[in-house]
Amino acid sequence: MTVRLSKHFYERLGDQATNELVDWFNAVDATYKAELREHIDMLAERFDAKLDKRLAELRADVIKWMFLFWAGTTLAGLLSR
């Protein structure tokens, strides 16, 4: 968002002072946007890392349970003959 001030500011403060104020507001806005983007990117990276870790843990548990299910089913089938 680019800051613009009303004609009243230009009349009261003059062109130079008002333009400096507008430039300062725009610089502050750009700085906050950049910092916010960096923070969001950092949080997204942390979220991705946690998600990858939890998915890996879930896959390991699923494989373990699949093995136990199939081993139990096979053993039950062999014992029932």
Short mmCIF file of N, CA and C in Angstrom, two decimals, residues 7-77:
data_model
loop_
_atom_site.label_atom_id
_atom_site.label_comp_id
_atom_site.label_asym_id
_atom_site.label_seq_id
_atom_site.Cartn_x
_atom_site.Cartn_y
_atom_site.Cartn_z
N LYS A 7 -4.58 16.92 0.11
CA LYS A 7 -4.11 18.23 -0.34
C LYS A 7 -3.86 19.14 0.86
N HIS A 8 -4.62 18.93 1.93
CA HIS A 8 -4.50 19.75 3.14
C HIS A 8 -3.09 19.64 3.72
N PHE A 9 -2.53 18.46 3.74
CA PHE A 9 -1.17 18.29 4.26
C PHE A 9 -0.18 19.09 3.42
N TYR A 10 -0.33 19.01 2.12
CA TYR A 10 0.59 19.75 1.24
C TYR A 10 0.46 21.25 1.45
N GLU A 11 -0.74 21.72 1.69
CA GLU A 11 -0.95 23.15 1.92
C GLU A 11 -0.37 23.59 3.26
N ARG A 12 -0.53 22.77 4.30
CA ARG A 12 -0.07 23.15 5.65
C ARG A 12 1.43 22.95 5.82
N LEU A 13 1.96 21.82 5.33
CA LEU A 13 3.37 21.49 5.59
C LEU A 13 4.29 21.85 4.44
N GLY A 14 3.75 22.03 3.27
CA GLY A 14 4.58 22.28 2.09
C GLY A 14 4.88 20.97 1.38
N ASP A 15 5.26 21.08 0.14
CA ASP A 15 5.50 19.90 -0.69
C ASP A 15 6.65 19.04 -0.16
N GLN A 16 7.76 19.70 0.17
CA GLN A 16 8.94 18.94 0.58
C GLN A 16 8.69 18.14 1.86
N ALA A 17 8.16 18.80 2.89
CA ALA A 17 7.92 18.12 4.17
C ALA A 17 6.88 17.00 4.01
N THR A 18 5.85 17.26 3.25
CA THR A 18 4.81 16.25 3.05
C THR A 18 5.36 15.07 2.27
N ASN A 19 6.16 15.35 1.23
CA ASN A 19 6.77 14.26 0.46
C ASN A 19 7.72 13.44 1.31
N GLU A 20 8.48 14.09 2.19
CA GLU A 20 9.37 13.36 3.10
C GLU A 20 8.56 12.47 4.05
N LEU A 21 7.44 12.99 4.54
CA LEU A 21 6.57 12.21 5.43
C LEU A 21 5.99 11.00 4.69
N VAL A 22 5.54 11.23 3.49
CA VAL A 22 5.01 10.13 2.67
C VAL A 22 6.08 9.09 2.42
N ASP A 23 7.28 9.52 2.06
CA ASP A 23 8.38 8.60 1.81
C ASP A 23 8.71 7.79 3.06
N TRP A 24 8.70 8.46 4.21
CA TRP A 24 8.98 7.76 5.48
C TRP A 24 7.91 6.70 5.76
N PHE A 25 6.64 7.07 5.60
CA PHE A 25 5.56 6.09 5.81
C PHE A 25 5.71 4.90 4.87
N ASN A 26 6.03 5.16 3.63
CA ASN A 26 6.20 4.08 2.66
C ASN A 26 7.39 3.19 3.01
N ALA A 27 8.47 3.80 3.49
CA ALA A 27 9.65 3.02 3.88
C ALA A 27 9.34 2.14 5.08
N VAL A 28 8.63 2.69 6.06
CA VAL A 28 8.24 1.90 7.23
C VAL A 28 7.34 0.75 6.82
N ASP A 29 6.39 1.03 5.93
CA ASP A 29 5.48 0.00 5.44
C ASP A 29 6.25 -1.11 4.73
N ALA A 30 7.19 -0.75 3.89
CA ALA A 30 7.99 -1.74 3.16
C ALA A 30 8.83 -2.58 4.12
N THR A 31 9.38 -1.94 5.15
CA THR A 31 10.17 -2.68 6.14
C THR A 31 9.31 -3.68 6.88
N TYR A 32 8.14 -3.27 7.33
CA TYR A 32 7.24 -4.18 8.04
C TYR A 32 6.79 -5.33 7.15
N LYS A 33 6.51 -5.04 5.89
CA LYS A 33 6.11 -6.09 4.96
C LYS A 33 7.23 -7.11 4.78
N ALA A 34 8.46 -6.63 4.64
CA ALA A 34 9.60 -7.53 4.46
C ALA A 34 9.81 -8.39 5.71
N GLU A 35 9.74 -7.76 6.88
CA GLU A 35 9.90 -8.51 8.13
C GLU A 35 8.79 -9.53 8.31
N LEU A 36 7.57 -9.15 7.97
CA LEU A 36 6.44 -10.06 8.07
C LEU A 36 6.61 -11.24 7.13
N ARG A 37 7.05 -10.98 5.91
CA ARG A 37 7.29 -12.05 4.93
C ARG A 37 8.34 -13.02 5.44
N GLU A 38 9.45 -12.49 6.00
CA GLU A 38 10.51 -13.33 6.55
C GLU A 38 9.97 -14.19 7.69
N HIS A 39 9.16 -13.59 8.55
CA HIS A 39 8.60 -14.33 9.68
C HIS A 39 7.66 -15.43 9.20
N ILE A 40 6.82 -15.11 8.23
CA ILE A 40 5.90 -16.12 7.68
C ILE A 40 6.68 -17.25 7.03
N ASP A 41 7.73 -16.92 6.28
CA ASP A 41 8.55 -17.96 5.65
C ASP A 41 9.21 -18.86 6.69
N MET A 42 9.70 -18.26 7.78
CA MET A 42 10.33 -19.04 8.83
C MET A 42 9.31 -19.99 9.48
N LEU A 43 8.11 -19.47 9.76
CA LEU A 43 7.08 -20.31 10.35
C LEU A 43 6.65 -21.43 9.40
N ALA A 44 6.59 -21.14 8.12
CA ALA A 44 6.22 -22.16 7.14
C ALA A 44 7.28 -23.26 7.07
N GLU A 45 8.56 -22.88 7.14
CA GLU A 45 9.63 -23.86 7.13
C GLU A 45 9.57 -24.74 8.39
N ARG A 46 9.32 -24.13 9.54
CA ARG A 46 9.20 -24.91 10.77
C ARG A 46 8.01 -25.86 10.70
N PHE A 47 6.89 -25.37 10.17
CA PHE A 47 5.71 -26.22 10.02
C PHE A 47 5.99 -27.39 9.09
N ASP A 48 6.65 -27.12 7.96
CA ASP A 48 6.98 -28.19 7.02
C ASP A 48 7.89 -29.23 7.66
N ALA A 49 8.86 -28.78 8.44
CA ALA A 49 9.78 -29.71 9.09
C ALA A 49 9.03 -30.58 10.10
N LYS A 50 8.15 -29.97 10.90
CA LYS A 50 7.37 -30.74 11.87
C LYS A 50 6.43 -31.72 11.17
N LEU A 51 5.81 -31.26 10.08
CA LEU A 51 4.90 -32.12 9.34
C LEU A 51 5.64 -33.31 8.74
N ASP A 52 6.81 -33.06 8.15
CA ASP A 52 7.61 -34.15 7.60
C ASP A 52 7.99 -35.16 8.67
N LYS A 53 8.38 -34.66 9.85
CA LYS A 53 8.77 -35.54 10.95
C LYS A 53 7.57 -36.39 11.39
N ARG A 54 6.43 -35.76 11.56
CA ARG A 54 5.25 -36.50 12.02
C ARG A 54 4.76 -37.49 10.98
N LEU A 55 4.85 -37.14 9.71
CA LEU A 55 4.46 -38.08 8.66
C LEU A 55 5.39 -39.29 8.63
N ALA A 56 6.68 -39.06 8.84
CA ALA A 56 7.63 -40.17 8.90
C ALA A 56 7.32 -41.08 10.08
N GLU A 57 7.00 -40.48 11.23
CA GLU A 57 6.63 -41.29 12.40
C GLU A 57 5.34 -42.07 12.13
N LEU A 58 4.39 -41.45 11.48
CA LEU A 58 3.13 -42.11 11.17
C LEU A 58 3.35 -43.27 10.21
N ARG A 59 4.18 -43.05 9.20
CA ARG A 59 4.48 -44.14 8.25
C ARG A 59 5.13 -45.32 8.97
N ALA A 60 6.05 -45.03 9.88
CA ALA A 60 6.71 -46.11 10.62
C ALA A 60 5.68 -46.89 11.44
N ASP A 61 4.77 -46.18 12.12
CA ASP A 61 3.74 -46.86 12.91
C ASP A 61 2.80 -47.67 12.03
N VAL A 62 2.44 -47.13 10.86
CA VAL A 62 1.53 -47.85 9.97
C VAL A 62 2.19 -49.12 9.46
N ILE A 63 3.46 -49.04 9.10
CA ILE A 63 4.17 -50.23 8.63
C ILE A 63 4.24 -51.27 9.74
N LYS A 64 4.49 -50.83 10.97
CA LYS A 64 4.54 -51.76 12.10
C LYS A 64 3.19 -52.44 12.29
N TRP A 65 2.12 -51.67 12.25
CA TRP A 65 0.79 -52.24 12.45
C TRP A 65 0.39 -53.15 11.28
N MET A 66 0.78 -52.79 10.08
CA MET A 66 0.50 -53.66 8.93
C MET A 66 1.21 -55.00 9.09
N PHE A 67 2.47 -54.94 9.51
CA PHE A 67 3.23 -56.17 9.71
C PHE A 67 2.56 -57.04 10.79
N LEU A 68 2.19 -56.41 11.90
CA LEU A 68 1.54 -57.17 12.97
C LEU A 68 0.20 -57.75 12.50
N PHE A 69 -0.57 -56.99 11.72
CA PHE A 69 -1.85 -57.48 11.22
C PHE A 69 -1.64 -58.68 10.30
N TRP A 70 -0.75 -58.54 9.33
CA TRP A 70 -0.55 -59.63 8.38
C TRP A 70 0.10 -60.84 9.04
N ALA A 71 1.01 -60.61 9.96
CA ALA A 71 1.63 -61.75 10.68
C ALA A 71 0.58 -62.46 11.51
N GLY A 72 -0.28 -61.70 12.20
CA GLY A 72 -1.33 -62.30 13.01
C GLY A 72 -2.34 -63.04 12.15
N THR A 73 -2.70 -62.47 11.03
CA THR A 73 -3.65 -63.12 10.13
C THR A 73 -3.06 -64.41 9.56
N THR A 74 -1.81 -64.35 9.15
CA THR A 74 -1.15 -65.54 8.61
C THR A 74 -1.03 -66.61 9.68
N LEU A 75 -0.65 -66.25 10.86
CA LEU A 75 -0.50 -67.21 11.96
C LEU A 75 -1.85 -67.82 12.32
N ALA A 76 -2.88 -67.00 12.35
CA ALA A 76 -4.22 -67.51 12.66
C ALA A 76 -4.68 -68.46 11.56
N GLY A 77 -4.37 -68.17 10.33
CA GLY A 77 -4.73 -69.03 9.21
C GLY A 77 -3.99 -70.35 9.27
#
